[in-house]
C-alpha cells in the first residue's frame, strides 16, 4: 500500500515512511528503519530480513507520532519498527485497530524489508498490556505468538485492549506468554507506578519464566524519550537528559529482543 502523499523523510541513520493504511478501518502507521534497509518482494521471514518490532502507543487516540523518537532511536540500532495509530475511545476499546495492525505487519513486513512472521510485539502504557494479552492468548490471532514481548511503563492488572482479560489474571489462571518478556518502567512514573511492572515480573518469575525488568530514573513520558505538554495534552519530544538516557535503555531492550545490533 502506498504511503500518504508518497512521503518519506530521512535522518542520518534512519528513514521513515509515513502513513501506510493498514486495514479496513483506514488507520495509518509509520515505518522506521535503518537507512539502506531495502524493501523486498520476498516472503516474510526470508533470510536477510531486518529484525522487526510492532510498537503500540498508549490510550491517547491516534498518537503514533508520540513514539517516533523511540522508534527512530531503535531503528538506528538495526531494527525495522512499525508504529500504528489506534483509538482507545472506539466502541471496542481499540481492539479492532490493534489486531488489524498486527495482521498488516504479518502480511506486509516482508515487503518492507522486515520479518512478517517472527517479530517482537511491544507497547507503551496501555499498549504494553495489549501486547502481553496477545502473547498470553494466541488464539486471539490464529495461534500466532511474537518472538518476544516488550512492555514499556505498562499496567497489567486491567483488561488488555486486545483480549478483554487482565494479563495478571491470565497468569494466575495458568496461562503463560510462551516467549521472553522484557519490561522497562521509569522509577519516577507518577501515572503508572513502577510496581505494576514489578508485580508482573514477580508473577512471571515465580514459575521460572523468562523476564527482565529495567527501571531507569525517569517518568511515564520519559521512558519513550518524551515529555508531557499540558498545553497540547500530549507527549512531545524532549532532549532532557533523563528521558534521553531512558529512551536509549528502552531502544536497546527493543533492539536486543528483536535481534538487532544493539
C-alpha positions as protocol buffer text, in pm:
chain_id: "A"
residue {
  index: 1
  type: UNK
  ca { x: 0 y: 0 z: 0 }
}
residue {
  index: 2
  type: UNK
  ca { x: 128 y: 345 z: -84 }
}
residue {
  index: 3
  type: UNK
  ca { x: 216 y: 596 z: 190 }
}
residue {
  index: 4
  type: UNK
  ca { x: 18 y: 919 z: 222 }
}
residue {
  index: 5
  type: UNK
  ca { x: 146 y: 1159 z: -47 }
}
residue {
  index: 6
  type: UNK
  ca { x: 432 y: 915 z: -107 }
}
residue {
  index: 7
  type: UNK
  ca { x: 628 y: 1099 z: 161 }
}
residue {
  index: 8
  type: UNK
  ca { x: 942 y: 956 z: 318 }
}
residue {
  index: 9
  type: UNK
  ca { x: 1186 y: 1158 z: 523 }
}
residue {
  index: 10
  type: UNK
  ca { x: 1536 y: 1060 z: 619 }
}
residue {
  index: 11
  type: UNK
  ca { x: 1777 y: 1118 z: 902 }
}
residue {
  index: 12
  type: UNK
  ca { x: 2146 y: 1027 z: 915 }
}
residue {
  index: 13
  type: UNK
  ca { x: 2084 y: 672 z: 1037 }
}
residue {
  index: 14
  type: UNK
  ca { x: 1717 y: 606 z: 975 }
}
residue {
  index: 15
  type: UNK
  ca { x: 1442 y: 663 z: 726 }
}
residue {
  index: 16
  type: UNK
  ca { x: 1071 y: 697 z: 794 }
}
residue {
  index: 17
  type: UNK
  ca { x: 785 y: 610 z: 562 }
}
residue {
  index: 18
  type: UNK
  ca { x: 468 y: 774 z: 686 }
}
residue {
  index: 19
  type: UNK
  ca { x: 102 y: 700 z: 654 }
}
residue {
  index: 20
  type: UNK
  ca { x: 65 y: 342 z: 531 }
}
residue {
  index: 21
  type: UNK
  ca { x: -301 y: 239 z: 555 }
}
residue {
  index: 22
  type: UNK
  ca { x: -300 y: -86 z: 748 }
}
residue {
  index: 23
  type: UNK
  ca { x: -654 y: -221 z: 738 }
}
residue {
  index: 24
  type: UNK
  ca { x: -1028 y: -180 z: 674 }
}
residue {
  index: 25
  type: UNK
  ca { x: -1052 y: 90 z: 942 }
}
residue {
  index: 26
  type: UNK
  ca { x: -838 y: 321 z: 728 }
}
residue {
  index: 27
  type: UNK
  ca { x: -594 y: 379 z: 1015 }
}
residue {
  index: 28
  type: UNK
  ca { x: -232 y: 453 z: 930 }
}
residue {
  index: 29
  type: UNK
  ca { x: 109 y: 352 z: 1054 }
}
residue {
  index: 30
  type: UNK
  ca { x: 464 y: 474 z: 1013 }
}
residue {
  index: 31
  type: UNK
  ca { x: 765 y: 260 z: 928 }
}
residue {
  index: 32
  type: UNK
  ca { x: 1103 y: 349 z: 1080 }
}
residue {
  index: 33
  type: UNK
  ca { x: 1402 y: 153 z: 955 }
}
residue {
  index: 34
  type: UNK
  ca { x: 1779 y: 174 z: 921 }
}
residue {
  index: 35
  type: UNK
  ca { x: 1887 y: 383 z: 626 }
}
residue {
  index: 36
  type: UNK
  ca { x: 1951 y: 150 z: 335 }
}
residue {
  index: 37
  type: UNK
  ca { x: 1727 y: -131 z: 459 }
}
residue {
  index: 38
  type: UNK
  ca { x: 1572 y: -239 z: 133 }
}
residue {
  index: 39
  type: UNK
  ca { x: 1211 y: -305 z: 54 }
}
residue {
  index: 40
  type: UNK
  ca { x: 1173 y: -650 z: -94 }
}
residue {
  index: 41
  type: UNK
  ca { x: 908 y: -852 z: -267 }
}
residue {
  index: 42
  type: UNK
  ca { x: 1017 y: -1171 z: -95 }
}
residue {
  index: 43
  type: UNK
  ca { x: 819 y: -1366 z: 160 }
}
residue {
  index: 44
  type: UNK
  ca { x: 812 y: -1258 z: 522 }
}
residue {
  index: 45
  type: UNK
  ca { x: 1076 y: -1427 z: 728 }
}
residue {
  index: 46
  type: UNK
  ca { x: 1312 y: -1459 z: 433 }
}
residue {
  index: 47
  type: UNK
  ca { x: 1684 y: -1476 z: 504 }
}
residue {
  index: 48
  type: UNK
  ca { x: 1832 y: -1131 z: 546 }
}
residue {
  index: 49
  type: UNK
  ca { x: 1515 y: -967 z: 676 }
}
residue {
  index: 50
  type: UNK
  ca { x: 1571 y: -677 z: 913 }
}
residue {
  index: 51
  type: UNK
  ca { x: 1474 y: -758 z: 1274 }
}
residue {
  index: 52
  type: UNK
  ca { x: 1124 y: -623 z: 1327 }
}
residue {
  index: 53
  type: UNK
  ca { x: 917 y: -466 z: 1607 }
}
residue {
  index: 54
  type: UNK
  ca { x: 549 y: -372 z: 1611 }
}
residue {
  index: 55
  type: UNK
  ca { x: 515 y: -93 z: 1870 }
}
residue {
  index: 56
  type: UNK
  ca { x: 177 y: 21 z: 2005 }
}
residue {
  index: 57
  type: UNK
  ca { x: 119 y: 360 z: 2169 }
}
residue {
  index: 58
  type: UNK
  ca { x: -100 y: 424 z: 2475 }
}
residue {
  index: 59
  type: UNK
  ca { x: -458 y: 540 z: 2519 }
}
residue {
  index: 60
  type: UNK
  ca { x: -421 y: 882 z: 2354 }
}
residue {
  index: 61
  type: UNK
  ca { x: -609 y: 846 z: 2025 }
}
residue {
  index: 62
  type: UNK
  ca { x: -402 y: 823 z: 1707 }
}
residue {
  index: 63
  type: UNK
  ca { x: -67 y: 911 z: 1866 }
}
residue {
  index: 64
  type: UNK
  ca { x: 180 y: 720 z: 1654 }
}
residue {
  index: 65
  type: UNK
  ca { x: 389 y: 1038 z: 1636 }
}
residue {
  index: 66
  type: UNK
  ca { x: 443 y: 1026 z: 2013 }
}
residue {
  index: 67
  type: UNK
  ca { x: 654 y: 712 z: 1972 }
}
residue {
  index: 68
  type: UNK
  ca { x: 865 y: 849 z: 1687 }
}
residue {
  index: 69
  type: UNK
  ca { x: 1169 y: 948 z: 1900 }
}
residue {
  index: 70
  type: UNK
  ca { x: 1192 y: 599 z: 2047 }
}
residue {
  index: 71
  type: UNK
  ca { x: 1114 y: 428 z: 1717 }
}
residue {
  index: 72
  type: UNK
  ca { x: 1386 y: 617 z: 1531 }
}
residue {
  index: 73
  type: UNK
  ca { x: 1639 y: 552 z: 1806 }
}
residue {
  index: 74
  type: UNK
  ca { x: 1554 y: 182 z: 1785 }
}
residue {
  index: 75
  type: UNK
  ca { x: 1571 y: 181 z: 1405 }
}
residue {
  index: 76
  type: UNK
  ca { x: 1924 y: 323 z: 1425 }
}
residue {
  index: 77
  type: UNK
  ca { x: 2021 y: 3 z: 1609 }
}
residue {
  index: 78
  type: UNK
  ca { x: 1932 y: -205 z: 1304 }
}
residue {
  index: 79
  type: UNK
  ca { x: 1562 y: -268 z: 1356 }
}
residue {
  index: 80
  type: UNK
  ca { x: 1253 y: -207 z: 1144 }
}
residue {
  index: 81
  type: UNK
  ca { x: 989 y: -51 z: 1373 }
}
residue {
  index: 82
  type: UNK
  ca { x: 624 y: -17 z: 1274 }
}
residue {
  index: 83
  type: UNK
  ca { x: 409 y: 222 z: 1479 }
}
residue {
  index: 84
  type: UNK
  ca { x: 34 y: 233 z: 1409 }
}
residue {
  index: 85
  type: UNK
  ca { x: -238 y: 473 z: 1517 }
}
residue {
  index: 86
  type: UNK
  ca { x: -527 y: 325 z: 1717 }
}
residue {
  index: 87
  type: UNK
  ca { x: -812 y: 468 z: 1919 }
}
residue {
  index: 88
  type: UNK
  ca { x: -887 y: 364 z: 2274 }
}
residue {
  index: 89
  type: UNK
  ca { x: -1214 y: 556 z: 2254 }
}
residue {
  index: 90
  type: UNK
  ca { x: -1350 y: 326 z: 1983 }
}
residue {
  index: 91
  type: UNK
  ca { x: -1655 y: 119 z: 2079 }
}
residue {
  index: 92
  type: UNK
  ca { x: -1440 y: -191 z: 2126 }
}
residue {
  index: 93
  type: UNK
  ca { x: -1165 y: -8 z: 2315 }
}
residue {
  index: 94
  type: UNK
  ca { x: -931 y: -21 z: 2016 }
}
residue {
  index: 95
  type: UNK
  ca { x: -920 y: -399 z: 1975 }
}
residue {
  index: 96
  type: UNK
  ca { x: -1001 y: -400 z: 1602 }
}
residue {
  index: 97
  type: UNK
  ca { x: -738 y: -134 z: 1524 }
}
residue {
  index: 98
  type: UNK
  ca { x: -469 y: -315 z: 1722 }
}
residue {
  index: 99
  type: UNK
  ca { x: -540 y: -653 z: 1565 }
}
residue {
  index: 100
  type: UNK
  ca { x: -568 y: -501 z: 1216 }
}
residue {
  index: 101
  type: UNK
  ca { x: -221 y: -352 z: 1259 }
}
residue {
  index: 102
  type: UNK
  ca { x: -87 y: -689 z: 1372 }
}
residue {
  index: 103
  type: UNK
  ca { x: -239 y: -863 z: 1071 }
}
residue {
  index: 104
  type: UNK
  ca { x: -87 y: -598 z: 843 }
}
residue {
  index: 105
  type: UNK
  ca { x: 262 y: -649 z: 984 }
}
residue {
  index: 106
  type: UNK
  ca { x: 236 y: -1025 z: 949 }
}
residue {
  index: 107
  type: UNK
  ca { x: 134 y: -986 z: 584 }
}
residue {
  index: 108
  type: UNK
  ca { x: 333 y: -683 z: 469 }
}
residue {
  index: 109
  type: UNK
  ca { x: 652 y: -653 z: 675 }
}
residue {
  index: 110
  type: UNK
  ca { x: 840 y: -879 z: 436 }
}
residue {
  index: 111
  type: UNK
  ca { x: 783 y: -631 z: 157 }
}
residue {
  index: 112
  type: UNK
  ca { x: 915 y: -352 z: 376 }
}
residue {
  index: 113
  type: UNK
  ca { x: 1242 y: -530 z: 442 }
}
residue {
  index: 114
  type: UNK
  ca { x: 1138 y: -687 z: 773 }
}
residue {
  index: 115
  type: UNK
  ca { x: 1015 y: -1021 z: 903 }
}
residue {
  index: 116
  type: UNK
  ca { x: 640 y: -1064 z: 898 }
}
residue {
  index: 117
  type: UNK
  ca { x: 618 y: -1384 z: 1099 }
}
residue {
  index: 118
  type: UNK
  ca { x: 892 y: -1365 z: 1363 }
}
residue {
  index: 119
  type: UNK
  ca { x: 887 y: -1023 z: 1525 }
}
residue {
  index: 120
  type: UNK
  ca { x: 868 y: -853 z: 1862 }
}
residue {
  index: 121
  type: UNK
  ca { x: 535 y: -719 z: 1986 }
}
residue {
  index: 122
  type: UNK
  ca { x: 577 y: -416 z: 2210 }
}
residue {
  index: 123
  type: UNK
  ca { x: 375 y: -136 z: 2362 }
}
residue {
  index: 124
  type: UNK
  ca { x: 386 y: 168 z: 2586 }
}
residue {
  index: 125
  type: UNK
  ca { x: 137 y: 228 z: 2866 }
}
residue {
  index: 126
  type: UNK
  ca { x: -196 y: 72 z: 2758 }
}
residue {
  index: 127
  type: UNK
  ca { x: -18 y: -65 z: 2453 }
}
residue {
  index: 128
  type: UNK
  ca { x: 201 y: -277 z: 2680 }
}
residue {
  index: 129
  type: UNK
  ca { x: -92 y: -465 z: 2830 }
}
residue {
  index: 130
  type: UNK
  ca { x: -238 y: -510 z: 2482 }
}
residue {
  index: 131
  type: UNK
  ca { x: 86 y: -667 z: 2361 }
}
residue {
  index: 132
  type: UNK
  ca { x: 113 y: -904 z: 2655 }
}
residue {
  index: 133
  type: UNK
  ca { x: -250 y: -1003 z: 2610 }
}
residue {
  index: 134
  type: UNK
  ca { x: -173 y: -1136 z: 2262 }
}
residue {
  index: 135
  type: UNK
  ca { x: 119 y: -1344 z: 2391 }
}
residue {
  index: 136
  type: UNK
  ca { x: -99 y: -1490 z: 2666 }
}
residue {
  index: 137
  type: UNK
  ca { x: -394 y: -1558 z: 2438 }
}
residue {
  index: 138
  type: UNK
  ca { x: -255 y: -1652 z: 2095 }
}
residue {
  index: 139
  type: UNK
  ca { x: -596 y: -1786 z: 1993 }
}
residue {
  index: 140
  type: UNK
  ca { x: -694 y: -1420 z: 1953 }
}
residue {
  index: 141
  type: UNK
  ca { x: -461 y: -1407 z: 1650 }
}
residue {
  index: 142
  type: UNK
  ca { x: -497 y: -1752 z: 1498 }
}
residue {
  index: 143
  type: UNK
  ca { x: -241 y: -1911 z: 1727 }
}
residue {
  index: 144
  type: UNK
  ca { x: 41 y: -1670 z: 1645 }
}
residue {
  index: 145
  type: UNK
  ca { x: 288 y: -1554 z: 1907 }
}
residue {
  index: 146
  type: UNK
  ca { x: 564 y: -1293 z: 1886 }
}
residue {
  index: 147
  type: UNK
  ca { x: 928 y: -1388 z: 1934 }
}
residue {
  index: 148
  type: UNK
  ca { x: 932 y: -1169 z: 2246 }
}
residue {
  index: 149
  type: UNK
  ca { x: 714 y: -910 z: 2419 }
}
residue {
  index: 150
  type: UNK
  ca { x: 841 y: -574 z: 2541 }
}
residue {
  index: 151
  type: UNK
  ca { x: 631 y: -367 z: 2783 }
}
residue {
  index: 152
  type: UNK
  ca { x: 714 y: -1 z: 2848 }
}
residue {
  index: 153
  type: UNK
  ca { x: 551 y: 162 z: 3153 }
}
residue {
  index: 154
  type: UNK
  ca { x: 257 y: -76 z: 3135 }
}
residue {
  index: 155
  type: UNK
  ca { x: -20 y: -183 z: 3368 }
}
residue {
  index: 156
  type: UNK
  ca { x: -118 y: -548 z: 3367 }
}
residue {
  index: 157
  type: UNK
  ca { x: -396 y: -579 z: 3626 }
}
residue {
  index: 158
  type: UNK
  ca { x: -664 y: -429 z: 3400 }
}
residue {
  index: 159
  type: UNK
  ca { x: -819 y: -585 z: 3087 }
}
residue {
  index: 160
  type: UNK
  ca { x: -589 y: -584 z: 2786 }
}
residue {
  index: 161
  type: UNK
  ca { x: -731 y: -391 z: 2492 }
}
residue {
  index: 162
  type: UNK
  ca { x: -668 y: -690 z: 2265 }
}
residue {
  index: 163
  type: UNK
  ca { x: -827 y: -965 z: 2472 }
}
residue {
  index: 164
  type: UNK
  ca { x: -1057 y: -815 z: 2735 }
}
residue {
  index: 165
  type: UNK
  ca { x: -886 y: -1002 z: 3019 }
}
residue {
  index: 166
  type: UNK
  ca { x: -619 y: -878 z: 3260 }
}
residue {
  index: 167
  type: UNK
  ca { x: -278 y: -1033 z: 3192 }
}
residue {
  index: 168
  type: UNK
  ca { x: -217 y: -1094 z: 3564 }
}
residue {
  index: 169
  type: UNK
  ca { x: -550 y: -1281 z: 3582 }
}
residue {
  index: 170
  type: UNK
  ca { x: -448 y: -1494 z: 3283 }
}
residue {
  index: 171
  type: UNK
  ca { x: -117 y: -1574 z: 3452 }
}
residue {
  index: 172
  type: UNK
  ca { x: -295 y: -1667 z: 3775 }
}
residue {
  index: 173
  type: UNK
  ca { x: -521 y: -1898 z: 3575 }
}
residue {
  index: 174
  type: UNK
  ca { x: -219 y: -2087 z: 3445 }
}
residue {
  index: 175
  type: UNK
  ca { x: -164 y: -1922 z: 3110 }
}
residue {
  index: 176
  type: UNK
  ca { x: 190 y: -1829 z: 3008 }
}
residue {
  index: 177
  type: UNK
  ca { x: 326 y: -1592 z: 2744 }
}
residue {
  index: 178
  type: UNK
  ca { x: 536 y: -1864 z: 2583 }
}
residue {
  index: 179
  type: UNK
  ca { x: 806 y: -1609 z: 2492 }
}
residue {
  index: 180
  type: UNK
  ca { x: 1053 y: -1389 z: 2683 }
}
residue {
  index: 181
  type: UNK
  ca { x: 902 y: -1076 z: 2839 }
}
residue {
  index: 182
  type: UNK
  ca { x: 1114 y: -762 z: 2874 }
}
residue {
  index: 183
  type: UNK
  ca { x: 992 y: -470 z: 3085 }
}
residue {
  index: 184
  type: UNK
  ca { x: 1111 y: -110 z: 3115 }
}
residue {
  index: 185
  type: UNK
  ca { x: 944 y: 120 z: 3365 }
}
residue {
  index: 186
  type: UNK
  ca { x: 1052 y: 461 z: 3490 }
}
residue {
  index: 187
  type: UNK
  ca { x: 1123 y: 460 z: 3863 }
}
residue {
  index: 188
  type: UNK
  ca { x: 971 y: 810 z: 3884 }
}
residue {
  index: 189
  type: UNK
  ca { x: 650 y: 725 z: 3697 }
}
residue {
  index: 190
  type: UNK
  ca { x: 356 y: 901 z: 3866 }
}
residue {
  index: 191
  type: UNK
  ca { x: 100 y: 792 z: 3604 }
}
residue {
  index: 192
  type: UNK
  ca { x: 152 y: 416 z: 3620 }
}
residue {
  index: 193
  type: UNK
  ca { x: 360 y: 328 z: 3923 }
}
residue {
  index: 194
  type: UNK
  ca { x: 662 y: 107 z: 3862 }
}
residue {
  index: 195
  type: UNK
  ca { x: 520 y: -157 z: 4097 }
}
residue {
  index: 196
  type: UNK
  ca { x: 285 y: -253 z: 3811 }
}
residue {
  index: 197
  type: UNK
  ca { x: 580 y: -391 z: 3618 }
}
residue {
  index: 198
  type: UNK
  ca { x: 741 y: -531 z: 3932 }
}
residue {
  index: 199
  type: UNK
  ca { x: 420 y: -723 z: 4008 }
}
residue {
  index: 200
  type: UNK
  ca { x: 421 y: -868 z: 3658 }
}
residue {
  index: 201
  type: UNK
  ca { x: 788 y: -960 z: 3676 }
}
residue {
  index: 202
  type: UNK
  ca { x: 726 y: -1138 z: 4006 }
}
residue {
  index: 203
  type: UNK
  ca { x: 430 y: -1329 z: 3864 }
}
residue {
  index: 204
  type: UNK
  ca { x: 641 y: -1442 z: 3569 }
}
residue {
  index: 205
  type: UNK
  ca { x: 948 y: -1533 z: 3774 }
}
residue {
  index: 206
  type: UNK
  ca { x: 756 y: -1749 z: 4021 }
}
residue {
  index: 207
  type: UNK
  ca { x: 723 y: -2041 z: 3776 }
}
residue {
  index: 208
  type: UNK
  ca { x: 1062 y: -1964 z: 3620 }
}
residue {
  index: 209
  type: UNK
  ca { x: 953 y: -1785 z: 3303 }
}
residue {
  index: 210
  type: UNK
  ca { x: 1197 y: -1561 z: 3115 }
}
residue {
  index: 211
  type: UNK
  ca { x: 1155 y: -1196 z: 3220 }
}
residue {
  index: 212
  type: UNK
  ca { x: 1376 y: -889 z: 3258 }
}
residue {
  index: 213
  type: UNK
  ca { x: 1295 y: -556 z: 3422 }
}
residue {
  index: 214
  type: UNK
  ca { x: 1485 y: -229 z: 3397 }
}
residue {
  index: 215
  type: UNK
  ca { x: 1387 y: 85 z: 3589 }
}
residue {
  index: 216
  type: UNK
  ca { x: 1562 y: 395 z: 3455 }
}
residue {
  index: 217
  type: UNK
  ca { x: 1528 y: 716 z: 3657 }
}
residue {
  index: 218
  type: UNK
  ca { x: 1256 y: 884 z: 3454 }
}
residue {
  index: 219
  type: UNK
  ca { x: 880 y: 930 z: 3439 }
}
residue {
  index: 220
  type: UNK
  ca { x: 595 y: 790 z: 3229 }
}
residue {
  index: 221
  type: UNK
  ca { x: 672 y: 1006 z: 2926 }
}
residue {
  index: 222
  type: UNK
  ca { x: 1049 y: 995 z: 2964 }
}
residue {
  index: 223
  type: UNK
  ca { x: 1069 y: 621 z: 2906 }
}
residue {
  index: 224
  type: UNK
  ca { x: 980 y: 690 z: 2541 }
}
residue {
  index: 225
  type: UNK
  ca { x: 1206 y: 998 z: 2510 }
}
residue {
  index: 226
  type: UNK
  ca { x: 922 y: 1248 z: 2550 }
}
residue {
  index: 227
  type: UNK
  ca { x: 779 y: 1495 z: 2800 }
}
residue {
  index: 228
  type: UNK
  ca { x: 413 y: 1563 z: 2870 }
}
residue {
  index: 229
  type: UNK
  ca { x: 299 y: 1904 z: 2738 }
}
residue {
  index: 230
  type: UNK
  ca { x: -14 y: 2017 z: 2927 }
}
residue {
  index: 231
  type: UNK
  ca { x: -96 y: 2280 z: 2663 }
}
residue {
  index: 232
  type: UNK
  ca { x: -101 y: 2021 z: 2387 }
}
residue {
  index: 233
  type: UNK
  ca { x: -232 y: 1747 z: 2619 }
}
residue {
  index: 234
  type: UNK
  ca { x: 12 y: 1501 z: 2467 }
}
residue {
  index: 235
  type: UNK
  ca { x: 370 y: 1386 z: 2493 }
}
residue {
  index: 236
  type: UNK
  ca { x: 625 y: 1568 z: 2280 }
}
residue {
  index: 237
  type: UNK
  ca { x: 993 y: 1501 z: 2202 }
}
residue {
  index: 238
  type: UNK
  ca { x: 1241 y: 1623 z: 2460 }
}
residue {
  index: 239
  type: UNK
  ca { x: 1618 y: 1647 z: 2498 }
}
residue {
  index: 240
  type: UNK
  ca { x: 1602 y: 1624 z: 2879 }
}
residue {
  index: 241
  type: UNK
  ca { x: 1891 y: 1407 z: 2991 }
}
residue {
  index: 242
  type: UNK
  ca { x: 1681 y: 1166 z: 3200 }
}
residue {
  index: 243
  type: UNK
  ca { x: 1448 y: 1099 z: 2904 }
}
residue {
  index: 244
  type: UNK
  ca { x: 1728 y: 1056 z: 2653 }
}
residue {
  index: 245
  type: UNK
  ca { x: 1902 y: 807 z: 2882 }
}
residue {
  index: 246
  type: UNK
  ca { x: 1581 y: 617 z: 2950 }
}
residue {
  index: 247
  type: UNK
  ca { x: 1485 y: 612 z: 2584 }
}
residue {
  index: 248
  type: UNK
  ca { x: 1820 y: 466 z: 2494 }
}
residue {
  index: 249
  type: UNK
  ca { x: 1763 y: 193 z: 2751 }
}
residue {
  index: 250
  type: UNK
  ca { x: 1420 y: 118 z: 2602 }
}
residue {
  index: 251
  type: UNK
  ca { x: 1558 y: 122 z: 2248 }
}
residue {
  index: 252
  type: UNK
  ca { x: 1834 y: -116 z: 2348 }
}
residue {
  index: 253
  type: UNK
  ca { x: 1584 y: -356 z: 2502 }
}
residue {
  index: 254
  type: UNK
  ca { x: 1367 y: -345 z: 2189 }
}
residue {
  index: 255
  type: UNK
  ca { x: 1665 y: -400 z: 1960 }
}
residue {
  index: 256
  type: UNK
  ca { x: 1811 y: -683 z: 2167 }
}
residue {
  index: 257
  type: UNK
  ca { x: 1474 y: -855 z: 2188 }
}
residue {
  index: 258
  type: UNK
  ca { x: 1439 y: -831 z: 1811 }
}
residue {
  index: 259
  type: UNK
  ca { x: 1793 y: -949 z: 1743 }
}
residue {
  index: 260
  type: UNK
  ca { x: 1917 y: -612 z: 1617 }
}
residue {
  index: 261
  type: UNK
  ca { x: 2258 y: -460 z: 1655 }
}
residue {
  index: 262
  type: UNK
  ca { x: 2214 y: -304 z: 1998 }
}
